[in-house]
Amino acid sequence: MTSLIPPGCPTVLTEDDRTGTSVETLRRAFMDNLFFVQGRFPEVATKNDHYLALAYTVRDRLLLRWLNSAKTYRDQFSRTVCYLSAEFLLGPHLGNNLINLGLYDAVAEAMQQTGLDLNVLLDQEEEPGLGNGGLGRLAACYMDSLATLEIPAIGYGIRYEYGIFDQEIRDGWQVEITDKWLRYGNPWEIARPEITLPVKFGGSTYSYTDDQGRYRVVWQPHQMVQGIAYDTPILGYKVNTANLLRLWRAEAIESFDFQAFNTGDYYGAVNEKIASENITKVLYPNDEQLQGKELRLMQQYFLCSCALQDMIRLYLQCSSDLTRFHHKFTVQLNDTHPAISVAELMRLLVDEHLLPWDTAWDITRQTFAYTNHTLLPEALEKWPLPLFGSLLPRHLQIIYEINQRFLDQVRLAYPGDQERLARLSIIDESECRYVRMANLACVGSHAINGVAALHSELLKQTVLRDFYELTPEKFSNKTNGVTPRRWMVLSNPGLTRLISNHIGEDWIKHLDQLRRLEPLAEDAGFAAEWHAVKHKNKVRLAEYIQQRVGISVDPSSIFDILVKRIHEYKRQHLCVLNIITLYQRLKDHPNLDITPHTFIFGGKAAPGYYKAKLIIKLINSVAEVVNTDPTVADRLKVVFLPDYNVTCGQRVYPAADLSEQISTAGYEASGTGNMKFALNGALTIGTLDGANVEIREEVGAENFFLFGNTVEQLQEIWRNGYRPWEIANNNPMLKRVLDLISCGHFSHGDTELFRPIVEHLWQNDRYCLLADYQSYVDCQEQATRLYRDQKQWVKMSILNVARMGKFSSDRAIREYCEDIWRVQPVHVPLADTSYIAQ
Ligand code: 7GP
């Protein structure tokens, strides 16, 4: 067994204040940290002091596991997964770490003995919002599963000083506020100022032949910055494995400052420093839309260069033979944001470590694998050649070389097929010239995957078709999953307790075990408890809504929830069309007997995405009218929860009855919110899009509210010439709904405000809302009618949860490990702590 204990040390376990787990030890450690770390005595300590003292208490227990993991991996030179991602949307650490350490109840008790409420302390944590949405949150779920499955892994990312903006709603509009998440410090990270790596930008290259006759290229940069590592331990669930999340911050290189300073240009020096540090200042708040900004490319390259240099540094600590680099590391590219890695690894191996091109190329291709997360053409990254070449001149040369060799192979495979050659080329030669990052990722990887079965199929048929035809063996599907630790155990303790009382706790690590709930779907007593848990969660959300936005909602109404980034393809406005339809019906028939209905929305719009912001305004405008109309008499309520983030998700998923997954078929790559809802007992109303298809397969068609056109049907509609205006003119209710928006009913008479939305629906309707409208309204009606039969509803809810086992991120990670990464678990023994205690 690996041990941190030197030979000869006594091996008696003692409960010490940094590692012990009894209530008494935890309480004492907390007081100790309050005093000696926070420098406070109890009478003057603030909530934040309490939170930090507790965070440090928990961190000590993490560090023990982290050091043991690091030591084990180093001793064994373990094969390691590196997950490269521009985003990690982690959510708050404290609660999750308590769950994974198995210390939640003990700590709650220790706090209570100190006169504190753990929930209040949990609420103090600023969440690290280092991501936009699905892609960043997936990275966080995968880090949790990697550690839980005892897979050696490092997550490499960027330590943005400002994460995703905080959203405020003023007069119904989104207002963005900078997210100063580091303001009160971050107890979960450890700065590693001794791990700094240089990153170059700009300048030019020259070549020469060295004294051994080798062709060498030297890159003389215009600017240099350094990346500083900040490490956060990511602990698995009830294992000793704690993996590393290493985020990089950019800083000016000291010597550069001094140079300018010595020549008297003090302000110039400071400016240089500021420019360097800007690289990691802020997360780009665009979701699924490319913003071709130079600073963004700098961020991407900065991350990749730091990560790859760090891997090589770690490798060389144990071996000098870089030709086996890919045996030690396997690197997953989380979409194309880190795709520049392909050229950077080539540069490092060829220019700096003097490997022959072919050897380096072999290593590179065997190192990388690429996950695609979207089919939206506006999200496919491409960089204008002049921008790329001025920032990364050496990489452009390398990409040309890669491309030339690649296209030679294509020519052999498809003689004379110039069009195919142009489509496969890494360089887009049409009009302006661009570097296509998806092409670079495909050429430089040994594996390529989509994130749900349908998405992976569509990838092969559309955006990556030529690559699929060329190298079909590289392609596979890895349907997304979510971690049941954060998304059930932490956020829904009531449901967790109920499930565990009946089938034990194994399901938390083996989510398939939820199947054992199936027989209980017929058990009246169990169903009553199930219903009670949901109701309690709804009461809690209702209280939060009241406190946050001042709207009172009835917990016995159906909670129908749509939370995700705001995007036209996700069709929040389709949900609004249904709300207005219901409203219109009530106006027509004030005594209509409808199921009381609470619609809850949440989500951020990219700050530059005007239509998405207008959709938020529309939701809030409709809410204002509907919530106060006496005819409605509280039977319909519409709520927009501001600042939807991980923390808010944890409140929302457990309280949902109906989960809205209503994107246009073929546009949502997978979705993961759909999984979080269903795992918390919500039924889904959805289209055959992304992972909805597989969720429906698993839970059974009879337990899923399906509506809308399929991908094939939509293709047919467009082929025949889609005419949304005909649909509207032929559907009196739909026409009235659209007219009601247009005539200013929800905008105090302003007939211009929502024109961009309504006009687009009439004339173009790219996302086919009108084509799916009637089917959606009918399906909504069917769902809300069924909700009145609570017995049936609860049964369907139980069956949904029982059959959702597939959607654990543990399953997804196992598939990546077997098919792509070829990596095995490494058990981490917990070294005796008496050595540390002495
Ligand atoms: C999202 C997809 O929209 C979502 O369907 C999927 O579940 C998630 O990734 C995780 O795979 N995509 C993004 O968040 C994104 O930014 C652009 O994609 C690259």
PDB file of N, CA and C in Angstrom, residues 387-470:
ATOM      1  N   LEU A 387      -6.134  37.386 -38.484  1.00  0.00           N
ATOM      2  CA  LEU A 387      -6.138  37.441 -37.029  1.00  0.00           C
ATOM      3  C   LEU A 387      -5.337  36.278 -36.455  1.00  0.00           C
ATOM      4  N   PHE A 388      -5.622  35.087 -36.962  1.00  0.00           N
ATOM      5  CA  PHE A 388      -4.959  33.888 -36.466  1.00  0.00           C
ATOM      6  C   PHE A 388      -3.447  33.981 -36.678  1.00  0.00           C
ATOM      7  N   GLY A 389      -3.082  34.389 -37.895  1.00  0.00           N
ATOM      8  CA  GLY A 389      -1.667  34.431 -38.233  1.00  0.00           C
ATOM      9  C   GLY A 389      -0.903  35.494 -37.458  1.00  0.00           C
ATOM     10  N   SER A 390      -1.555  36.585 -37.135  1.00  0.00           N
ATOM     11  CA  SER A 390      -0.813  37.616 -36.410  1.00  0.00           C
ATOM     12  C   SER A 390      -0.658  37.234 -34.936  1.00  0.00           C
ATOM     13  N   LEU A 391      -1.599  36.469 -34.411  1.00  0.00           N
ATOM     14  CA  LEU A 391      -1.512  36.073 -33.005  1.00  0.00           C
ATOM     15  C   LEU A 391      -0.666  34.811 -32.819  1.00  0.00           C
ATOM     16  N   LEU A 392      -0.806  33.886 -33.772  1.00  0.00           N
ATOM     17  CA  LEU A 392      -0.146  32.584 -33.628  1.00  0.00           C
ATOM     18  C   LEU A 392       0.566  32.208 -34.932  1.00  0.00           C
ATOM     19  N   PRO A 393       1.612  32.967 -35.279  1.00  0.00           N
ATOM     20  CA  PRO A 393       2.246  32.749 -36.589  1.00  0.00           C
ATOM     21  C   PRO A 393       2.809  31.338 -36.742  1.00  0.00           C
ATOM     22  N   ARG A 394       3.391  30.817 -35.712  1.00  0.00           N
ATOM     23  CA  ARG A 394       3.982  29.483 -35.818  1.00  0.00           C
ATOM     24  C   ARG A 394       2.887  28.409 -35.969  1.00  0.00           C
ATOM     25  N   HIS A 395       1.788  28.616 -35.268  1.00  0.00           N
ATOM     26  CA  HIS A 395       0.703  27.627 -35.347  1.00  0.00           C
ATOM     27  C   HIS A 395       0.082  27.606 -36.735  1.00  0.00           C
ATOM     28  N   LEU A 396       0.049  28.767 -37.355  1.00  0.00           N
ATOM     29  CA  LEU A 396      -0.516  28.799 -38.710  1.00  0.00           C
ATOM     30  C   LEU A 396       0.357  27.976 -39.652  1.00  0.00           C
ATOM     31  N   GLN A 397       1.679  28.111 -39.504  1.00  0.00           N
ATOM     32  CA  GLN A 397       2.576  27.290 -40.336  1.00  0.00           C
ATOM     33  C   GLN A 397       2.335  25.807 -40.080  1.00  0.00           C
ATOM     34  N   ILE A 398       2.217  25.478 -38.812  1.00  0.00           N
ATOM     35  CA  ILE A 398       2.023  24.063 -38.459  1.00  0.00           C
ATOM     36  C   ILE A 398       0.697  23.551 -39.033  1.00  0.00           C
ATOM     37  N   ILE A 399      -0.328  24.384 -38.945  1.00  0.00           N
ATOM     38  CA  ILE A 399      -1.629  23.974 -39.477  1.00  0.00           C
ATOM     39  C   ILE A 399      -1.557  23.787 -40.993  1.00  0.00           C
ATOM     40  N   TYR A 400      -0.842  24.674 -41.680  1.00  0.00           N
ATOM     41  CA  TYR A 400      -0.660  24.493 -43.129  1.00  0.00           C
ATOM     42  C   TYR A 400       0.003  23.145 -43.422  1.00  0.00           C
ATOM     43  N   GLU A 401       0.986  22.846 -42.629  1.00  0.00           N
ATOM     44  CA  GLU A 401       1.730  21.583 -42.847  1.00  0.00           C
ATOM     45  C   GLU A 401       0.819  20.373 -42.587  1.00  0.00           C
ATOM     46  N   ILE A 402       0.083  20.436 -41.471  1.00  0.00           N
ATOM     47  CA  ILE A 402      -0.856  19.350 -41.152  1.00  0.00           C
ATOM     48  C   ILE A 402      -1.857  19.205 -42.304  1.00  0.00           C
ATOM     49  N   ASN A 403      -2.344  20.350 -42.747  1.00  0.00           N
ATOM     50  CA  ASN A 403      -3.391  20.359 -43.769  1.00  0.00           C
ATOM     51  C   ASN A 403      -2.881  19.774 -45.087  1.00  0.00           C
ATOM     52  N   GLN A 404      -1.671  20.181 -45.447  1.00  0.00           N
ATOM     53  CA  GLN A 404      -1.118  19.696 -46.705  1.00  0.00           C
ATOM     54  C   GLN A 404      -0.994  18.169 -46.703  1.00  0.00           C
ATOM     55  N   ARG A 405      -0.455  17.663 -45.605  1.00  0.00           N
ATOM     56  CA  ARG A 405      -0.284  16.206 -45.515  1.00  0.00           C
ATOM     57  C   ARG A 405      -1.644  15.505 -45.501  1.00  0.00           C
ATOM     58  N   PHE A 406      -2.592  16.120 -44.792  1.00  0.00           N
ATOM     59  CA  PHE A 406      -3.933  15.539 -44.706  1.00  0.00           C
ATOM     60  C   PHE A 406      -4.598  15.532 -46.088  1.00  0.00           C
ATOM     61  N   LEU A 407      -4.526  16.651 -46.774  1.00  0.00           N
ATOM     62  CA  LEU A 407      -5.198  16.745 -48.082  1.00  0.00           C
ATOM     63  C   LEU A 407      -4.562  15.804 -49.113  1.00  0.00           C
ATOM     64  N   ASP A 408      -3.266  15.531 -48.954  1.00  0.00           N
ATOM     65  CA  ASP A 408      -2.637  14.535 -49.836  1.00  0.00           C
ATOM     66  C   ASP A 408      -3.327  13.185 -49.682  1.00  0.00           C
ATOM     67  N   GLN A 409      -3.656  12.837 -48.443  1.00  0.00           N
ATOM     68  CA  GLN A 409      -4.353  11.565 -48.203  1.00  0.00           C
ATOM     69  C   GLN A 409      -5.759  11.597 -48.787  1.00  0.00           C
ATOM     70  N   VAL A 410      -6.412  12.757 -48.625  1.00  0.00           N
ATOM     71  CA  VAL A 410      -7.770  12.874 -49.159  1.00  0.00           C
ATOM     72  C   VAL A 410      -7.742  12.700 -50.682  1.00  0.00           C
ATOM     73  N   ARG A 411      -6.744  13.304 -51.311  1.00  0.00           N
ATOM     74  CA  ARG A 411      -6.638  13.179 -52.769  1.00  0.00           C
ATOM     75  C   ARG A 411      -6.486  11.727 -53.196  1.00  0.00           C
ATOM     76  N   LEU A 412      -5.744  10.975 -52.400  1.00  0.00           N
ATOM     77  CA  LEU A 412      -5.583   9.549 -52.710  1.00  0.00           C
ATOM     78  C   LEU A 412      -6.910   8.816 -52.583  1.00  0.00           C
ATOM     79  N   ALA A 413      -7.667   9.187 -51.530  1.00  0.00           N
ATOM     80  CA  ALA A 413      -8.933   8.491 -51.272  1.00  0.00           C
ATOM     81  C   ALA A 413     -10.010   8.895 -52.281  1.00  0.00           C
ATOM     82  N   TYR A 414      -9.977  10.152 -52.698  1.00  0.00           N
ATOM     83  CA  TYR A 414     -11.026  10.641 -53.612  1.00  0.00           C
ATOM     84  C   TYR A 414     -10.387  11.408 -54.775  1.00  0.00           C
ATOM     85  N   PRO A 415      -9.747  10.709 -55.682  1.00  0.00           N
ATOM     86  CA  PRO A 415      -9.043  11.417 -56.771  1.00  0.00           C
ATOM     87  C   PRO A 415      -9.999  12.324 -57.547  1.00  0.00           C
ATOM     88  N   GLY A 416      -9.578  13.564 -57.720  1.00  0.00           N
ATOM     89  CA  GLY A 416     -10.355  14.489 -58.551  1.00  0.00           C
ATOM     90  C   GLY A 416     -11.537  15.160 -57.875  1.00  0.00           C
ATOM     91  N   ASP A 417     -11.822  14.806 -56.657  1.00  0.00           N
ATOM     92  CA  ASP A 417     -13.006  15.385 -55.991  1.00  0.00           C
ATOM     93  C   ASP A 417     -12.636  16.699 -55.297  1.00  0.00           C
ATOM     94  N   GLN A 418     -12.581  17.752 -56.098  1.00  0.00           N
ATOM     95  CA  GLN A 418     -12.115  19.042 -55.578  1.00  0.00           C
ATOM     96  C   GLN A 418     -13.044  19.626 -54.520  1.00  0.00           C
ATOM     97  N   GLU A 419     -14.322  19.418 -54.703  1.00  0.00           N
ATOM     98  CA  GLU A 419     -15.278  20.011 -53.752  1.00  0.00           C
ATOM     99  C   GLU A 419     -15.135  19.392 -52.382  1.00  0.00           C
ATOM    100  N   ARG A 420     -14.980  18.084 -52.384  1.00  0.00           N
ATOM    101  CA  ARG A 420     -14.785  17.401 -51.100  1.00  0.00           C
ATOM    102  C   ARG A 420     -13.484  17.880 -50.431  1.00  0.00           C
ATOM    103  N   LEU A 421     -12.483  18.044 -51.237  1.00  0.00           N
ATOM    104  CA  LEU A 421     -11.192  18.513 -50.737  1.00  0.00           C
ATOM    105  C   LEU A 421     -11.368  19.875 -50.067  1.00  0.00           C
ATOM    106  N   ALA A 422     -12.127  20.743 -50.723  1.00  0.00           N
ATOM    107  CA  ALA A 422     -12.340  22.089 -50.179  1.00  0.00           C
ATOM    108  C   ALA A 422     -13.133  22.028 -48.868  1.00  0.00           C
ATOM    109  N   ARG A 423     -14.088  21.092 -48.806  1.00  0.00           N
ATOM    110  CA  ARG A 423     -14.896  20.983 -47.577  1.00  0.00           C
ATOM    111  C   ARG A 423     -14.087  20.402 -46.422  1.00  0.00           C
ATOM    112  N   LEU A 424     -13.182  19.492 -46.742  1.00  0.00           N
ATOM    113  CA  LEU A 424     -12.411  18.847 -45.670  1.00  0.00           C
ATOM    114  C   LEU A 424     -11.240  19.701 -45.194  1.00  0.00           C
ATOM    115  N   SER A 425     -10.797  20.614 -46.047  1.00  0.00           N
ATOM    116  CA  SER A 425      -9.613  21.409 -45.727  1.00  0.00           C
ATOM    117  C   SER A 425      -9.770  22.148 -44.393  1.00  0.00           C
ATOM    118  N   ILE A 426      -8.688  22.213 -43.631  1.00  0.00           N
ATOM    119  CA  ILE A 426      -8.729  22.955 -42.363  1.00  0.00           C
ATOM    120  C   ILE A 426      -8.867  24.446 -42.648  1.00  0.00           C
ATOM    121  N   ILE A 427      -8.411  24.844 -43.815  1.00  0.00           N
ATOM    122  CA  ILE A 427      -8.541  26.252 -44.200  1.00  0.00           C
ATOM    123  C   ILE A 427      -9.755  26.424 -45.107  1.00  0.00           C
ATOM    124  N   ASP A 428     -10.630  27.301 -44.698  1.00  0.00           N
ATOM    125  CA  ASP A 428     -11.793  27.660 -45.509  1.00  0.00           C
ATOM    126  C   ASP A 428     -11.336  28.721 -46.506  1.00  0.00           C
ATOM    127  N   GLU A 429     -11.371  28.383 -47.791  1.00  0.00           N
ATOM    128  CA  GLU A 429     -10.820  29.291 -48.806  1.00  0.00           C
ATOM    129  C   GLU A 429     -11.894  30.164 -49.443  1.00  0.00           C
ATOM    130  N   SER A 430     -13.145  29.986 -49.002  1.00  0.00           N
ATOM    131  CA  SER A 430     -14.214  30.752 -49.646  1.00  0.00           C
ATOM    132  C   SER A 430     -14.204  32.188 -49.132  1.00  0.00           C
ATOM    133  N   GLU A 431     -14.359  33.140 -50.043  1.00  0.00           N
ATOM    134  CA  GLU A 431     -14.341  34.578 -49.722  1.00  0.00           C
ATOM    135  C   GLU A 431     -13.170  34.925 -48.792  1.00  0.00           C
ATOM    136  N   CYS A 432     -13.490  35.286 -47.523  1.00  0.00           N
ATOM    137  CA  CYS A 432     -12.396  35.502 -46.574  1.00  0.00           C
ATOM    138  C   CYS A 432     -11.865  34.126 -46.207  1.00  0.00           C
ATOM    139  N   ARG A 433     -10.618  34.069 -45.876  1.00  0.00           N
ATOM    140  CA  ARG A 433     -10.068  32.759 -45.497  1.00  0.00           C
ATOM    141  C   ARG A 433     -10.114  32.605 -43.984  1.00  0.00           C
ATOM    142  N   TYR A 434     -10.437  31.401 -43.580  1.00  0.00           N
ATOM    143  CA  TYR A 434     -10.585  31.102 -42.146  1.00  0.00           C
ATOM    144  C   TYR A 434      -9.860  29.810 -41.788  1.00  0.00           C
ATOM    145  N   VAL A 435      -9.514  29.688 -40.498  1.00  0.00           N
ATOM    146  CA  VAL A 435      -9.098  28.391 -39.952  1.00  0.00           C
ATOM    147  C   VAL A 435     -10.341  27.772 -39.326  1.00  0.00           C
ATOM    148  N   ARG A 436     -10.701  26.559 -39.776  1.00  0.00           N
ATOM    149  CA  ARG A 436     -11.887  25.877 -39.244  1.00  0.00           C
ATOM    150  C   ARG A 436     -11.476  24.967 -38.094  1.00  0.00           C
ATOM    151  N   MET A 437     -11.922  25.340 -36.913  1.00  0.00           N
ATOM    152  CA  MET A 437     -11.444  24.619 -35.732  1.00  0.00           C
ATOM    153  C   MET A 437     -11.995  23.193 -35.635  1.00  0.00           C
ATOM    154  N   ALA A 438     -13.219  22.983 -36.125  1.00  0.00           N
ATOM    155  CA  ALA A 438     -13.773  21.618 -36.074  1.00  0.00           C
ATOM    156  C   ALA A 438     -12.966  20.691 -36.982  1.00  0.00           C
ATOM    157  N   ASN A 439     -12.537  21.213 -38.137  1.00  0.00           N
ATOM    158  CA  ASN A 439     -11.733  20.390 -39.035  1.00  0.00           C
ATOM    159  C   ASN A 439     -10.381  20.060 -38.405  1.00  0.00           C
ATOM    160  N   LEU A 440      -9.795  21.062 -37.742  1.00  0.00           N
ATOM    161  CA  LEU A 440      -8.518  20.820 -37.059  1.00  0.00           C
ATOM    162  C   LEU A 440      -8.706  19.743 -35.983  1.00  0.00           C
ATOM    163  N   ALA A 441      -9.797  19.838 -35.226  1.00  0.00           N
ATOM    164  CA  ALA A 441     -10.054  18.866 -34.158  1.00  0.00           C
ATOM    165  C   ALA A 441     -10.253  17.467 -34.732  1.00  0.00           C
ATOM    166  N   CYS A 442     -10.978  17.385 -35.841  1.00  0.00           N
ATOM    167  CA  CYS A 442     -11.225  16.063 -36.438  1.00  0.00           C
ATOM    168  C   CYS A 442      -9.936  15.435 -36.960  1.00  0.00           C
ATOM    169  N   VAL A 443      -9.129  16.241 -37.663  1.00  0.00           N
ATOM    170  CA  VAL A 443      -7.904  15.700 -38.245  1.00  0.00           C
ATOM    171  C   VAL A 443      -6.927  15.279 -37.135  1.00  0.00           C
ATOM    172  N   GLY A 444      -6.911  16.047 -36.047  1.00  0.00           N
ATOM    173  CA  GLY A 444      -5.928  15.800 -34.990  1.00  0.00           C
ATOM    174  C   GLY A 444      -6.363  14.833 -33.913  1.00  0.00           C
ATOM    175  N   SER A 445      -7.537  14.224 -34.050  1.00  0.00           N
ATOM    176  CA  SER A 445      -8.039  13.331 -32.994  1.00  0.00           C
ATOM    177  C   SER A 445      -8.199  11.903 -33.486  1.00  0.00           C
ATOM    178  N   HIS A 446      -8.119  10.967 -32.541  1.00  0.00           N
ATOM    179  CA  HIS A 446      -8.371   9.574 -32.936  1.00  0.00           C
ATOM    180  C   HIS A 446      -9.826   9.179 -32.693  1.00  0.00           C
ATOM    181  N   ALA A 447     -10.586  10.044 -31.999  1.00  0.00           N
ATOM    182  CA  ALA A 447     -11.984   9.713 -31.726  1.00  0.00           C
ATOM    183  C   ALA A 447     -12.802  10.991 -31.755  1.00  0.00           C
ATOM    184  N   ILE A 448     -14.024  10.862 -32.263  1.00  0.00           N
ATOM    185  CA  ILE A 448     -14.927  12.013 -32.392  1.00  0.00           C
ATOM    186  C   ILE A 448     -16.297  11.547 -31.923  1.00  0.00           C
ATOM    187  N   ASN A 449     -16.935  12.336 -31.047  1.00  0.00           N
ATOM    188  CA  ASN A 449     -18.260  11.885 -30.621  1.00  0.00           C
ATOM    189  C   ASN A 449     -19.251  13.019 -30.476  1.00  0.00           C
ATOM    190  N   GLY A 450     -20.515  12.662 -30.652  1.00  0.00           N
ATOM    191  CA  GLY A 450     -21.630  13.545 -30.314  1.00  0.00           C
ATOM    192  C   GLY A 450     -22.150  13.159 -28.942  1.00  0.00           C
ATOM    193  N   VAL A 451     -23.161  13.887 -28.462  1.00  0.00           N
ATOM    194  CA  VAL A 451     -23.543  13.773 -27.054  1.00  0.00           C
ATOM    195  C   VAL A 451     -24.935  13.177 -26.818  1.00  0.00           C
ATOM    196  N   ALA A 452     -25.572  12.699 -27.869  1.00  0.00           N
ATOM    197  CA  ALA A 452     -26.798  11.908 -27.749  1.00  0.00           C
ATOM    198  C   ALA A 452     -26.925  11.123 -29.045  1.00  0.00           C
ATOM    199  N   ALA A 453     -27.696  10.055 -29.041  1.00  0.00           N
ATOM    200  CA  ALA A 453     -27.750   9.181 -30.213  1.00  0.00           C
ATOM    201  C   ALA A 453     -28.165   9.963 -31.468  1.00  0.00           C
ATOM    202  N   LEU A 454     -29.236  10.731 -31.347  1.00  0.00           N
ATOM    203  CA  LEU A 454     -29.717  11.483 -32.507  1.00  0.00           C
ATOM    204  C   LEU A 454     -28.659  12.490 -32.979  1.00  0.00           C
ATOM    205  N   HIS A 455     -28.082  13.200 -32.025  1.00  0.00           N
ATOM    206  CA  HIS A 455     -27.062  14.200 -32.352  1.00  0.00           C
ATOM    207  C   HIS A 455     -25.883  13.559 -33.073  1.00  0.00           C
ATOM    208  N   SER A 456     -25.427  12.423 -32.593  1.00  0.00           N
ATOM    209  CA  SER A 456     -24.282  11.767 -33.228  1.00  0.00           C
ATOM    210  C   SER A 456     -24.631  11.334 -34.643  1.00  0.00           C
ATOM    211  N   GLU A 457     -25.877  10.880 -34.860  1.00  0.00           N
ATOM    212  CA  GLU A 457     -26.315  10.528 -36.209  1.00  0.00           C
ATOM    213  C   GLU A 457     -26.320  11.757 -37.113  1.00  0.00           C
ATOM    214  N   LEU A 458     -26.902  12.843 -36.604  1.00  0.00           N
ATOM    215  CA  LEU A 458     -26.997  14.058 -37.421  1.00  0.00           C
ATOM    216  C   LEU A 458     -25.612  14.634 -37.738  1.00  0.00           C
ATOM    217  N   LEU A 459     -24.698  14.505 -36.772  1.00  0.00           N
ATOM    218  CA  LEU A 459     -23.315  14.951 -37.032  1.00  0.00           C
ATOM    219  C   LEU A 459     -22.765  14.246 -38.255  1.00  0.00           C
ATOM    220  N   LYS A 460     -22.994  12.932 -38.307  1.00  0.00           N
ATOM    221  CA  LYS A 460     -22.464  12.133 -39.414  1.00  0.00           C
ATOM    222  C   LYS A 460     -23.134  12.491 -40.736  1.00  0.00           C
ATOM    223  N   GLN A 461     -24.406  12.947 -40.629  1.00  0.00           N
ATOM    224  CA  GLN A 461     -25.124  13.281 -41.871  1.00  0.00           C
ATOM    225  C   GLN A 461     -24.906  14.717 -42.318  1.00  0.00           C
ATOM    226  N   THR A 462     -24.539  15.595 -41.383  1.00  0.00           N
ATOM    227  CA  THR A 462     -24.466  17.015 -41.741  1.00  0.00           C
ATOM    228  C   THR A 462     -23.070  17.588 -41.546  1.00  0.00           C
ATOM    229  N   VAL A 463     -22.826  18.263 -40.393  1.00  0.00           N
ATOM    230  CA  VAL A 463     -21.588  19.061 -40.299  1.00  0.00           C
ATOM    231  C   VAL A 463     -20.301  18.254 -40.441  1.00  0.00           C
ATOM    232  N   LEU A 464     -20.294  16.992 -39.991  1.00  0.00           N
ATOM    233  CA  LEU A 464     -19.044  16.226 -40.075  1.00  0.00           C
ATOM    234  C   LEU A 464     -19.143  15.082 -41.086  1.00  0.00           C
ATOM    235  N   ARG A 465     -20.064  15.216 -42.012  1.00  0.00           N
ATOM    236  CA  ARG A 465     -20.314  14.128 -42.956  1.00  0.00           C
ATOM    237  C   ARG A 465     -19.063  13.679 -43.710  1.00  0.00           C
ATOM    238  N   ASP A 466     -18.309  14.639 -44.226  1.00  0.00           N
ATOM    239  CA  ASP A 466     -17.134  14.259 -45.018  1.00  0.00           C
ATOM    240  C   ASP A 466     -16.099  13.540 -44.155  1.00  0.00           C
ATOM    241  N   PHE A 467     -15.973  13.996 -42.919  1.00  0.00           N
ATOM    242  CA  PHE A 467     -15.019  13.323 -42.025  1.00  0.00           C
ATOM    243  C   PHE A 467     -15.504  11.915 -41.695  1.00  0.00           C
ATOM    244  N   TYR A 468     -16.819  11.765 -41.560  1.00  0.00           N
ATOM    245  CA  TYR A 468     -17.368  10.438 -41.279  1.00  0.00           C
ATOM    246  C   TYR A 468     -17.099   9.500 -42.446  1.00  0.00           C
ATOM    247  N   GLU A 469     -17.315  10.005 -43.655  1.00  0.00           N
ATOM    248  CA  GLU A 469     -17.094   9.137 -44.822  1.00  0.00           C
ATOM    249  C   GLU A 469     -15.623   8.756 -44.956  1.00  0.00           C
ATOM    250  N   LEU A 470     -14.762   9.673 -44.580  1.00  0.00           N
ATOM    251  CA  LEU A 470     -13.323   9.414 -44.691  1.00  0.00           C
ATOM    252  C   LEU A 470     -12.828   8.440 -43.616  1.00  0.00           C
TER     253      LEU A 470
END
